[in-house]
Short mmCIF file of C-alpha atoms in Angstrom, two decimals:
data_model
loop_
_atom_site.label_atom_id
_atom_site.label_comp_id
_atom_site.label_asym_id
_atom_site.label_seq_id
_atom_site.Cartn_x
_atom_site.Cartn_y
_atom_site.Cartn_z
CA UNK A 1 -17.99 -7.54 15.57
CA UNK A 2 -21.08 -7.35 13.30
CA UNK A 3 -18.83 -4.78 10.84
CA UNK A 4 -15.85 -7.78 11.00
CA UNK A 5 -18.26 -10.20 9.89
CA UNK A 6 -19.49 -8.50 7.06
CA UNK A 7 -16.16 -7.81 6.24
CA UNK A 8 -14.97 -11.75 6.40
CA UNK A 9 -12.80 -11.02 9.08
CA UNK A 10 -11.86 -13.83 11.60
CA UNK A 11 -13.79 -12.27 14.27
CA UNK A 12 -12.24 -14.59 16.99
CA UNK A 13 -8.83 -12.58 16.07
CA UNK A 14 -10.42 -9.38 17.20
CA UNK A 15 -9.59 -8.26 20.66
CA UNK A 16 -8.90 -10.58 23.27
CA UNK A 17 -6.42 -12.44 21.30
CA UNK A 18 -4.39 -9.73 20.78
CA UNK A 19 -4.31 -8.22 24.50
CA UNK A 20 -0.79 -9.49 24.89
CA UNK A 21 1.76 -7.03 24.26
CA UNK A 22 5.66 -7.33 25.10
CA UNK A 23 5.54 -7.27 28.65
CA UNK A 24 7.20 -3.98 30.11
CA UNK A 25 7.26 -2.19 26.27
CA UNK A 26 4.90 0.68 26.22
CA UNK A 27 3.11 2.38 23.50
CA UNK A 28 4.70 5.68 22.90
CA UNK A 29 2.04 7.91 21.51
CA UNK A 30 4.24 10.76 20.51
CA UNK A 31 6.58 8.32 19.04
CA UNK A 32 3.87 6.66 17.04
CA UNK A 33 2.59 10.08 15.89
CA UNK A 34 6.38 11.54 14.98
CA UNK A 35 6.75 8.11 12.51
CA UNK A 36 2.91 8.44 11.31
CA UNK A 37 4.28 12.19 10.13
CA UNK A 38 7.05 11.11 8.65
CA UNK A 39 5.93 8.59 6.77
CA UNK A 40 3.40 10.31 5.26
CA UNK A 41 5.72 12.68 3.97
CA UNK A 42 8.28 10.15 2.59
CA UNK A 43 5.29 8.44 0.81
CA UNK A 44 4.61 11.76 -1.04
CA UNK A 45 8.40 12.13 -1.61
CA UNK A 46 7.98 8.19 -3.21
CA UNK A 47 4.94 8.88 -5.15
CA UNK A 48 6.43 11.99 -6.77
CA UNK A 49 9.53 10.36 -8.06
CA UNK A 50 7.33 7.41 -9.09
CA UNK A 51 5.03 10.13 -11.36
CA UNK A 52 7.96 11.47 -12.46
CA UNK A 53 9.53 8.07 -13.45
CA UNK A 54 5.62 7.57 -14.82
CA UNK A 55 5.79 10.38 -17.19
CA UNK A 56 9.47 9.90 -18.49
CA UNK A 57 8.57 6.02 -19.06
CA UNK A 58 5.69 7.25 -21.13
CA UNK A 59 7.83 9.36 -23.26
CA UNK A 60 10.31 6.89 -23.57
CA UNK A 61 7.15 4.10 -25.07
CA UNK A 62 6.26 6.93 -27.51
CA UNK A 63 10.12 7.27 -28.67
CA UNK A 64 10.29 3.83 -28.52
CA UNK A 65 7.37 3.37 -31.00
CA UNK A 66 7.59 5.62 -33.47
CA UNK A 67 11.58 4.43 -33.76
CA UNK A 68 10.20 1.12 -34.62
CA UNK A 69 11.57 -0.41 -31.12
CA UNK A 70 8.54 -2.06 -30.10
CA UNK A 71 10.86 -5.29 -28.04
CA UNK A 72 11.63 -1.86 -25.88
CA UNK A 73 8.24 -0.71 -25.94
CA UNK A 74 7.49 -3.65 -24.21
CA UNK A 75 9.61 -3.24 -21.32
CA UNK A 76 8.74 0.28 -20.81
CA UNK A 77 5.03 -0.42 -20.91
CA UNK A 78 5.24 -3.23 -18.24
CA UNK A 79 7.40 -1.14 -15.95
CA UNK A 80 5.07 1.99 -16.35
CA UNK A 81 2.10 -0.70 -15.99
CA UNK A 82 3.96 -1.45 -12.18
CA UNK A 83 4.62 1.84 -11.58
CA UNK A 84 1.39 2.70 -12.23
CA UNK A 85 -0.20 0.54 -9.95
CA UNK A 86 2.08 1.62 -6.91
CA UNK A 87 0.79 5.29 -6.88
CA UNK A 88 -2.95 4.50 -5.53
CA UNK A 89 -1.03 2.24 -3.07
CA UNK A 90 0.85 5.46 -1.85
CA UNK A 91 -2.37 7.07 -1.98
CA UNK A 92 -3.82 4.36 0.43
CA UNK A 93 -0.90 3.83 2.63
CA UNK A 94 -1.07 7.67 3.32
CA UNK A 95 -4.43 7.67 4.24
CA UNK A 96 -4.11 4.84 6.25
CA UNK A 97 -1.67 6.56 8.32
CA UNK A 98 -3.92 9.81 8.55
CA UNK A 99 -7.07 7.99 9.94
CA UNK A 100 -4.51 6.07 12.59
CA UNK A 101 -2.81 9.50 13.79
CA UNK A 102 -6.50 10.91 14.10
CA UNK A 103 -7.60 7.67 15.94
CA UNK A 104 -4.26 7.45 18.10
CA UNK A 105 -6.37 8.75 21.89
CA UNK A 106 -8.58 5.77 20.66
CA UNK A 107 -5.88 3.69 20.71
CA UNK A 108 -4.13 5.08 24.08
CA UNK A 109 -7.96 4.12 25.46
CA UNK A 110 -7.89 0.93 24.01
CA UNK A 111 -4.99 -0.70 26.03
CA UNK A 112 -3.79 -3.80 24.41
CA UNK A 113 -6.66 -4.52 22.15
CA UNK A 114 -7.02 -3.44 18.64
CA UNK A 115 -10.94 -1.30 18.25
CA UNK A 116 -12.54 -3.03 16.02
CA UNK A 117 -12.99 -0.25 13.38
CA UNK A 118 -9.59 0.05 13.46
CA UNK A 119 -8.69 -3.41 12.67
CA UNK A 120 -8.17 -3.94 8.71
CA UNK A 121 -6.77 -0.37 9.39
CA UNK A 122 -3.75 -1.40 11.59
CA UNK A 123 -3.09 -5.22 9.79
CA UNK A 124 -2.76 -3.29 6.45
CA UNK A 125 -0.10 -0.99 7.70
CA UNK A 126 1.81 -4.27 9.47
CA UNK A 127 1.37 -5.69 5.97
CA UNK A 128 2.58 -2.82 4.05
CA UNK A 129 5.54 -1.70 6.16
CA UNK A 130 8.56 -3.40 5.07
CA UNK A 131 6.90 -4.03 1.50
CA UNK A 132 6.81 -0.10 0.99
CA UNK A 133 10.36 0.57 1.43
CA UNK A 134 9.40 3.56 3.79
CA UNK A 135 11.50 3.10 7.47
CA UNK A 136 8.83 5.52 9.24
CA UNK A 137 6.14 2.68 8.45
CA UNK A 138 8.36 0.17 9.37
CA UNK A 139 8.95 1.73 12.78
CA UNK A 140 5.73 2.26 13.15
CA UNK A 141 5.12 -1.55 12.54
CA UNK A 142 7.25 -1.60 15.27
CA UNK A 143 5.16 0.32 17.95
CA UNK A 144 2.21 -1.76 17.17
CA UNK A 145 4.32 -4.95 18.60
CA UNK A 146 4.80 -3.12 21.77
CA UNK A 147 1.61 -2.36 22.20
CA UNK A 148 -0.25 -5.81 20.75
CA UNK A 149 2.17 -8.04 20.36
CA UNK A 150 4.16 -9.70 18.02
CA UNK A 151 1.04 -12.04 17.25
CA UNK A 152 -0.78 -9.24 15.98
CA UNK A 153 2.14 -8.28 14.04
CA UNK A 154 3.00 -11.76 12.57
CA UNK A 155 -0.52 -12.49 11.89
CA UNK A 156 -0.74 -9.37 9.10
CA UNK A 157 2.42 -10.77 7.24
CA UNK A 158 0.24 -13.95 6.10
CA UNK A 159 -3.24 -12.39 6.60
CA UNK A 160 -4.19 -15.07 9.26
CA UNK A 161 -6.98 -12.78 9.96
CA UNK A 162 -8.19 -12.29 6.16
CA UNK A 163 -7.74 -8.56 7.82
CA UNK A 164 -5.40 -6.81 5.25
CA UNK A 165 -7.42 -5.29 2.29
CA UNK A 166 -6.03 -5.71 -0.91
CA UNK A 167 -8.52 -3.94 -1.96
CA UNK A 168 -7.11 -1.52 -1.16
CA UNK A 169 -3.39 -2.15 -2.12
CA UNK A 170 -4.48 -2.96 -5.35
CA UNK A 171 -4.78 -0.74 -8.24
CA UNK A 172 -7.00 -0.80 -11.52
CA UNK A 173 -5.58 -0.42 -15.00
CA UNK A 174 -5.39 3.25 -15.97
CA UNK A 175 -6.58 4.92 -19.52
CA UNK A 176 -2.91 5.25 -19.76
CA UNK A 177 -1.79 1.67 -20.14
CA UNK A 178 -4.62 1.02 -22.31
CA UNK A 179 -3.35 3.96 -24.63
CA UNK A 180 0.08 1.81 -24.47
CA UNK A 181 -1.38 -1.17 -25.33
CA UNK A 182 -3.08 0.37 -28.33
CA UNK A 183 -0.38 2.06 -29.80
CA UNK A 184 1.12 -1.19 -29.67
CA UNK A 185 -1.28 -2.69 -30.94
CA UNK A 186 -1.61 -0.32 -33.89
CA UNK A 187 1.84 -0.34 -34.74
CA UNK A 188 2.28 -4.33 -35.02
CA UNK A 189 -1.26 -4.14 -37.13
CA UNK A 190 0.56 -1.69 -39.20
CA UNK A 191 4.11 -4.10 -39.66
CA UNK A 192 2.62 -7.31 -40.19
CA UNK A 193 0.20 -5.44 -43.21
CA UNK A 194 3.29 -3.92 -44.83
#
């Protein structure tokens, strides 16, 4: 509880308030563990196509500049901005569901109440499940309703529980969309001198 604190979690969310699962639904570890798997490879499958999409989207800014497009330069710089901001995400999200498959006889010990240390853990994956377009997270989502209920569950979608770290989900700006914005930046210098 000490470690919630410090972390500005709602410590009187912790546990006890989440011992009520769906009656009669049971946990199924190798379930869990199959969609844990799973999803960790579909996130790699997503984060390659996004660096892929990354790298063409940077080619097409550098077309798109030195054509003298810079209204498309624009566009491709705030989509490669996005883009670029998703792949730590992945990063995080995979990680995530590493440290619950190495945690998951903690959890079978556990019962119906969320450890502690594995609090911000489980909220961010409820969080991140259906807004990571991977079904593996999703069903795993799912498996943490049967086994703390859908209060647990619910409570991640509007961080009742200040638990989900965005953090995190959130990404930094990269040397490469400061390059962008320079190039940019150069090339309007160099049209409104002209």
């Amino acid at each position: 509880v000490r470690c919630v604190q410090e972390t500005g979690i709602n410590a009187e969310y912790m546990g006890t308030q989440y011992l009520m699962g769906q009656e009669g639904s049971n946990f199924d570890k190798s379930v869990i563990m199959s969609n844990l798997r799973q999803a960790k490879a579909r996130i790699q499958i997503h984060r390659g196509k996004l660096l892929n999409t990354i790298h063409k989207k940077l080619n097409d800014v550098k077309t798109d500049i030195e054509s003298g497009n810079e209204g498309m330069a624009l566009i491709h710089v705030e989509t490669l901005i996005n883009d670029e901001r998703m792949v730590p995400c992945f990063d995080i999200l995979s990680m995530l569901c590493e440290q619950v498959l190495e945690r998951i006889p903690l959890l079978m010990k556990s019962g119906r109440t969320v450890p502690p240390d594995m609090f911000v853990t489980m909220q961010t994956l409820a969080y991140s499940a259906h807004r990571s377009n991977i079904d593996e997270l999703v069903r795993v989502r799912g498996q943490m309703e049967m086994m703390y209920g859908s209060q647990f569950v619910n409570a991640s979608e509007t961080d009742l529980n200040n638990a989900v770290s965005y953090t995190h989900l959130r990404a930094h700006e990269t040397r490469e969309d400061l390059v962008c914005r320079l190039l940019l930046e150069k090339k309007k210098k160099e049209k409104t001198e002209r």
